[in-house]
Structure formats: C-alpha cells, structure tokens
mmCIF file with all atom_site columns, C-alpha atoms in Angstrom:
data_model
loop_
_atom_site.group_PDB
_atom_site.id
_atom_site.type_symbol
_atom_site.label_atom_id
_atom_site.label_alt_id
_atom_site.label_comp_id
_atom_site.label_asym_id
_atom_site.label_entity_id
_atom_site.label_seq_id
_atom_site.pdbx_PDB_ins_code
_atom_site.Cartn_x
_atom_site.Cartn_y
_atom_site.Cartn_z
_atom_site.occupancy
_atom_site.B_iso_or_equiv
_atom_site.pdbx_formal_charge
_atom_site.auth_seq_id
_atom_site.auth_comp_id
_atom_site.auth_asym_id
_atom_site.auth_atom_id
_atom_site.pdbx_PDB_model_num
ATOM 1  C CA . MET A 1 1  ? 152.959 -83.933 43.365 1.00 89.00 ? 815 MET A CA 1
ATOM 2  C CA . ILE A 1 2  ? 150.604 -82.283 40.480 1.00 92.00 ? 816 ILE A CA 1
ATOM 3  C CA . VAL A 1 3  ? 148.412 -79.383 41.754 1.00 93.00 ? 817 VAL A CA 1
ATOM 4  C CA . ARG A 1 4  ? 145.891 -77.999 39.464 1.00 93.00 ? 818 ARG A CA 1
ATOM 5  C CA . ILE A 1 5  ? 144.241 -74.559 39.898 1.00 95.00 ? 819 ILE A CA 1
ATOM 6  C CA . LEU A 1 6  ? 141.104 -74.702 38.039 1.00 93.00 ? 820 LEU A CA 1
ATOM 7  C CA . GLY A 1 7  ? 140.972 -72.597 34.839 1.00 92.00 ? 821 GLY A CA 1
ATOM 8  C CA . GLU A 1 8  ? 144.636 -72.180 34.967 1.00 91.00 ? 822 GLU A CA 1
ATOM 9  C CA . GLY A 1 9  ? 146.594 -75.395 34.624 1.00 92.00 ? 823 GLY A CA 1
ATOM 10 C CA . GLN A 1 10 ? 148.583 -77.708 36.602 1.00 95.00 ? 824 GLN A CA 1
ATOM 11 C CA . TYR A 1 11 ? 151.858 -77.274 38.389 1.00 95.00 ? 825 TYR A CA 1
ATOM 12 C CA . ASP A 1 12 ? 154.507 -79.730 39.778 1.00 95.00 ? 826 ASP A CA 1
ATOM 13 C CA . LEU A 1 13 ? 155.432 -79.206 43.399 1.00 93.00 ? 827 LEU A CA 1
ATOM 14 C CA . ASP A 1 14 ? 157.615 -81.184 45.751 1.00 89.00 ? 828 ASP A CA 1
ATOM 15 C CA . ASP A 1 15 ? 156.086 -82.509 48.539 1.00 82.00 ? 829 ASP A CA 1
ATOM 16 C CA . HIS A 1 16 ? 157.869 -80.361 51.275 1.00 83.00 ? 830 HIS A CA 1
ATOM 17 C CA . ALA A 1 17 ? 155.818 -77.544 49.819 1.00 84.00 ? 831 ALA A CA 1
ATOM 18 C CA . LEU A 1 18 ? 152.829 -78.693 51.335 1.00 81.00 ? 832 LEU A CA 1
ATOM 19 C CA . ASP A 1 19 ? 153.502 -77.424 54.834 1.00 81.00 ? 833 ASP A CA 1
ATOM 20 C CA . ALA A 1 20 ? 153.748 -74.103 53.629 1.00 81.00 ? 834 ALA A CA 1
ATOM 21 C CA . LEU A 1 21 ? 150.465 -74.411 51.857 1.00 88.00 ? 835 LEU A CA 1
ATOM 22 C CA . ASN A 1 22 ? 148.698 -75.925 54.619 1.00 87.00 ? 836 ASN A CA 1
ATOM 23 C CA . GLY A 1 23 ? 148.901 -73.014 56.675 1.00 87.00 ? 837 GLY A CA 1
ATOM 24 C CA . LEU A 1 24 ? 147.320 -71.012 53.913 1.00 89.00 ? 838 LEU A CA 1
ATOM 25 C CA . ASP A 1 25 ? 144.626 -73.692 53.631 1.00 89.00 ? 839 ASP A CA 1
ATOM 26 C CA . ASN A 1 26 ? 143.899 -73.111 57.182 1.00 90.00 ? 840 ASN A CA 1
ATOM 27 C CA . GLN A 1 27 ? 143.529 -69.441 56.698 1.00 92.00 ? 841 GLN A CA 1
ATOM 28 C CA . ILE A 1 28 ? 140.815 -70.205 54.054 1.00 92.00 ? 842 ILE A CA 1
ATOM 29 C CA . GLU A 1 29 ? 139.103 -72.389 56.407 1.00 92.00 ? 843 GLU A CA 1
ATOM 30 C CA . GLN A 1 30 ? 138.890 -69.898 59.024 1.00 93.00 ? 844 GLN A CA 1
ATOM 31 C CA . ALA A 1 31 ? 137.712 -67.405 56.766 1.00 94.00 ? 845 ALA A CA 1
ATOM 32 C CA . ILE A 1 32 ? 135.032 -69.606 55.311 1.00 92.00 ? 846 ILE A CA 1
ATOM 33 C CA . GLU A 1 33 ? 133.783 -70.432 58.937 1.00 92.00 ? 847 GLU A CA 1
ATOM 34 C CA . SER A 1 34 ? 133.698 -66.832 60.076 1.00 94.00 ? 848 SER A CA 1
ATOM 35 C CA . GLY A 1 35 ? 132.229 -65.399 56.799 1.00 92.00 ? 849 GLY A CA 1
ATOM 36 C CA . ASP A 1 36 ? 135.149 -62.958 56.147 1.00 95.00 ? 850 ASP A CA 1
ATOM 37 C CA . GLU A 1 37 ? 135.240 -62.323 52.507 1.00 93.00 ? 851 GLU A CA 1
ATOM 38 C CA . ALA A 1 38 ? 138.521 -60.041 52.945 1.00 95.00 ? 852 ALA A CA 1
ATOM 39 C CA . MET A 1 39 ? 140.466 -62.633 54.682 1.00 95.00 ? 853 MET A CA 1
ATOM 40 C CA . PHE A 1 40 ? 139.030 -65.577 52.543 1.00 95.00 ? 854 PHE A CA 1
ATOM 41 C CA . ARG A 1 41 ? 140.565 -63.427 49.204 1.00 96.00 ? 855 ARG A CA 1
ATOM 42 C CA . THR A 1 42 ? 143.741 -62.744 50.883 1.00 95.00 ? 856 THR A CA 1
ATOM 43 C CA . ALA A 1 43 ? 144.167 -66.219 51.819 1.00 94.00 ? 857 ALA A CA 1
ATOM 44 C CA . LEU A 1 44 ? 143.041 -67.797 48.604 1.00 95.00 ? 858 LEU A CA 1
ATOM 45 C CA . GLN A 1 45 ? 145.247 -65.386 46.834 1.00 96.00 ? 859 GLN A CA 1
ATOM 46 C CA . GLY A 1 46 ? 147.909 -66.306 48.912 1.00 95.00 ? 860 GLY A CA 1
ATOM 47 C CA . LEU A 1 47 ? 147.464 -70.047 48.350 1.00 94.00 ? 861 LEU A CA 1
ATOM 48 C CA . LEU A 1 48 ? 147.382 -69.856 44.478 1.00 96.00 ? 862 LEU A CA 1
ATOM 49 C CA . SER A 1 49 ? 150.385 -67.528 44.280 1.00 96.00 ? 863 SER A CA 1
ATOM 50 C CA . ALA A 1 50 ? 152.255 -70.209 46.644 1.00 94.00 ? 864 ALA A CA 1
ATOM 51 C CA . VAL A 1 51 ? 151.501 -72.881 44.132 1.00 95.00 ? 865 VAL A CA 1
ATOM 52 C CA . ARG A 1 52 ? 152.695 -70.777 41.267 1.00 95.00 ? 866 ARG A CA 1
ATOM 53 C CA . SER A 1 53 ? 156.029 -69.755 42.816 1.00 94.00 ? 867 SER A CA 1
ATOM 54 C CA . SER A 1 54 ? 156.765 -73.043 44.484 1.00 91.00 ? 868 SER A CA 1
ATOM 55 C CA . GLY A 1 55 ? 155.935 -75.160 41.459 1.00 91.00 ? 869 GLY A CA 1
ATOM 56 C CA . THR A 1 56 ? 156.653 -75.356 37.707 1.00 90.00 ? 870 THR A CA 1
ATOM 57 C CA . HIS A 1 57 ? 154.236 -75.565 34.940 1.00 90.00 ? 871 HIS A CA 1
ATOM 58 C CA . HIS A 1 58 ? 153.264 -79.230 34.154 1.00 90.00 ? 872 HIS A CA 1
ATOM 59 C CA . GLU A 1 59 ? 153.573 -80.091 30.640 1.00 86.00 ? 873 GLU A CA 1
ATOM 60 C CA . LEU A 1 60 ? 150.363 -78.884 28.759 1.00 80.00 ? 874 LEU A CA 1
ATOM 61 C CA . ASP A 1 61 ? 149.892 -81.886 26.662 1.00 80.00 ? 875 ASP A CA 1
ATOM 62 C CA . SER A 1 62 ? 150.221 -84.185 29.508 1.00 82.00 ? 876 SER A CA 1
ATOM 63 C CA . LEU A 1 63 ? 147.220 -86.408 30.687 1.00 80.00 ? 877 LEU A CA 1
ATOM 64 C CA . ASP A 1 64 ? 148.406 -86.955 34.089 1.00 85.00 ? 878 ASP A CA 1
ATOM 65 C CA . GLU A 1 65 ? 145.693 -86.897 36.817 1.00 91.00 ? 879 GLU A CA 1
ATOM 66 C CA . SER A 1 66 ? 146.029 -84.114 39.611 1.00 90.00 ? 880 SER A CA 1
ATOM 67 C CA . ASP A 1 67 ? 146.839 -85.016 42.851 1.00 89.00 ? 881 ASP A CA 1
ATOM 68 C CA . LEU A 1 68 ? 145.069 -81.781 44.269 1.00 89.00 ? 882 LEU A CA 1
ATOM 69 C CA . ILE A 1 69 ? 142.435 -79.441 43.005 1.00 90.00 ? 883 ILE A CA 1
ATOM 70 C CA . LEU A 1 70 ? 142.516 -76.051 43.796 1.00 93.00 ? 884 LEU A CA 1
ATOM 71 C CA . PRO A 1 71 ? 139.558 -73.295 43.157 1.00 94.00 ? 885 PRO A CA 1
ATOM 72 C CA . PRO A 1 72 ? 140.215 -70.476 40.573 1.00 95.00 ? 886 PRO A CA 1
ATOM 73 C CA . PRO A 1 73 ? 141.242 -67.202 41.726 1.00 95.00 ? 887 PRO A CA 1
ATOM 74 C CA . ASP A 1 74 ? 137.746 -65.759 41.408 1.00 95.00 ? 888 ASP A CA 1
ATOM 75 C CA . ALA A 1 75 ? 136.100 -68.535 43.325 1.00 95.00 ? 889 ALA A CA 1
ATOM 76 C CA . THR A 1 76 ? 133.445 -67.579 45.988 1.00 93.00 ? 890 THR A CA 1
ATOM 77 C CA . ILE A 1 77 ? 133.428 -68.668 49.505 1.00 93.00 ? 891 ILE A CA 1
ATOM 78 C CA . GLY A 1 78 ? 130.338 -70.673 48.751 1.00 90.00 ? 892 GLY A CA 1
ATOM 79 C CA . GLU A 1 79 ? 132.170 -72.583 45.913 1.00 90.00 ? 893 GLU A CA 1
ATOM 80 C CA . VAL A 1 80 ? 135.118 -73.113 47.998 1.00 91.00 ? 894 VAL A CA 1
ATOM 81 C CA . ARG A 1 81 ? 133.014 -74.273 50.971 1.00 87.00 ? 895 ARG A CA 1
ATOM 82 C CA . GLU A 1 82 ? 131.769 -76.898 48.545 1.00 84.00 ? 896 GLU A CA 1
ATOM 83 C CA . LEU A 1 83 ? 135.248 -78.002 47.842 1.00 80.00 ? 897 LEU A CA 1
ATOM 84 C CA . LEU A 1 84 ? 136.688 -78.449 51.284 1.00 77.00 ? 898 LEU A CA 1
ATOM 85 C CA . GLY A 1 85 ? 137.015 -81.949 52.634 1.00 68.00 ? 899 GLY A CA 1
ATOM 86 C CA . ASP A 1 86 ? 137.595 -82.854 56.321 1.00 64.00 ? 900 ASP A CA 1
ATOM 87 C CA . ASP A 1 87 ? 141.321 -81.778 55.855 1.00 64.00 ? 901 ASP A CA 1
ATOM 88 C CA . GLY A 1 88 ? 140.547 -78.411 54.202 1.00 71.00 ? 902 GLY A CA 1
ATOM 89 C CA . LEU A 1 89 ? 141.533 -78.122 50.446 1.00 75.00 ? 903 LEU A CA 1
ATOM 90 C CA . ILE A 1 90 ? 144.966 -79.883 51.098 1.00 72.00 ? 904 ILE A CA 1
ATOM 91 C CA . PRO A 1 91 ? 145.015 -83.010 53.077 1.00 69.00 ? 905 PRO A CA 1
ATOM 92 C CA . GLY A 1 92 ? 147.617 -83.293 55.754 1.00 58.00 ? 906 GLY A CA 1
#
C-alpha cells in the first residue's frame, strides 16, 4: 500500500499496518467532532509518525498512485474535516 503525506512524499506500508492507523484515525475523527484542537493535533501527529515509522520511503521518481492521502502535519481541523470520508481518513 502506498500512503502519501501531503507536502512530504509517499511511503510503502504493509496492509497489516492499517489496524494501528485506524485507531489513530478514530481519534482524529473524535477530536474533529468535539472541536478539540489539542487532541486533534496530538492524534494527527501520531498518525503521521506511525506512517513514517511503519513505512519505507517510496521511490521519489516513481509515478505510482497513492492508495491513501493524508494531510500535512500543519493541517487545520477544517482542512482535515474536508478530507474525511464516511470511514475517516483511512477506510476500514
């Protein structure tokens, strides 16, 4: 699976890494629903850190399409709210 962090690049992740990422995605959704900026910031940073630590950099010159697109670390609650689907940022 290829995951893009906007403004940063793509990472290759094993499909089993999704379970851990989904828990963090749920925290982001809860923070957005409650308008809790501190919880949102912590959850987003945790999600992006998990992608970075679980994945490996995808080849920079590759034109492969991303399977998931995540917001940049400085994204606002409003920006991430626009990216959310029915399943959050990460389907499943």
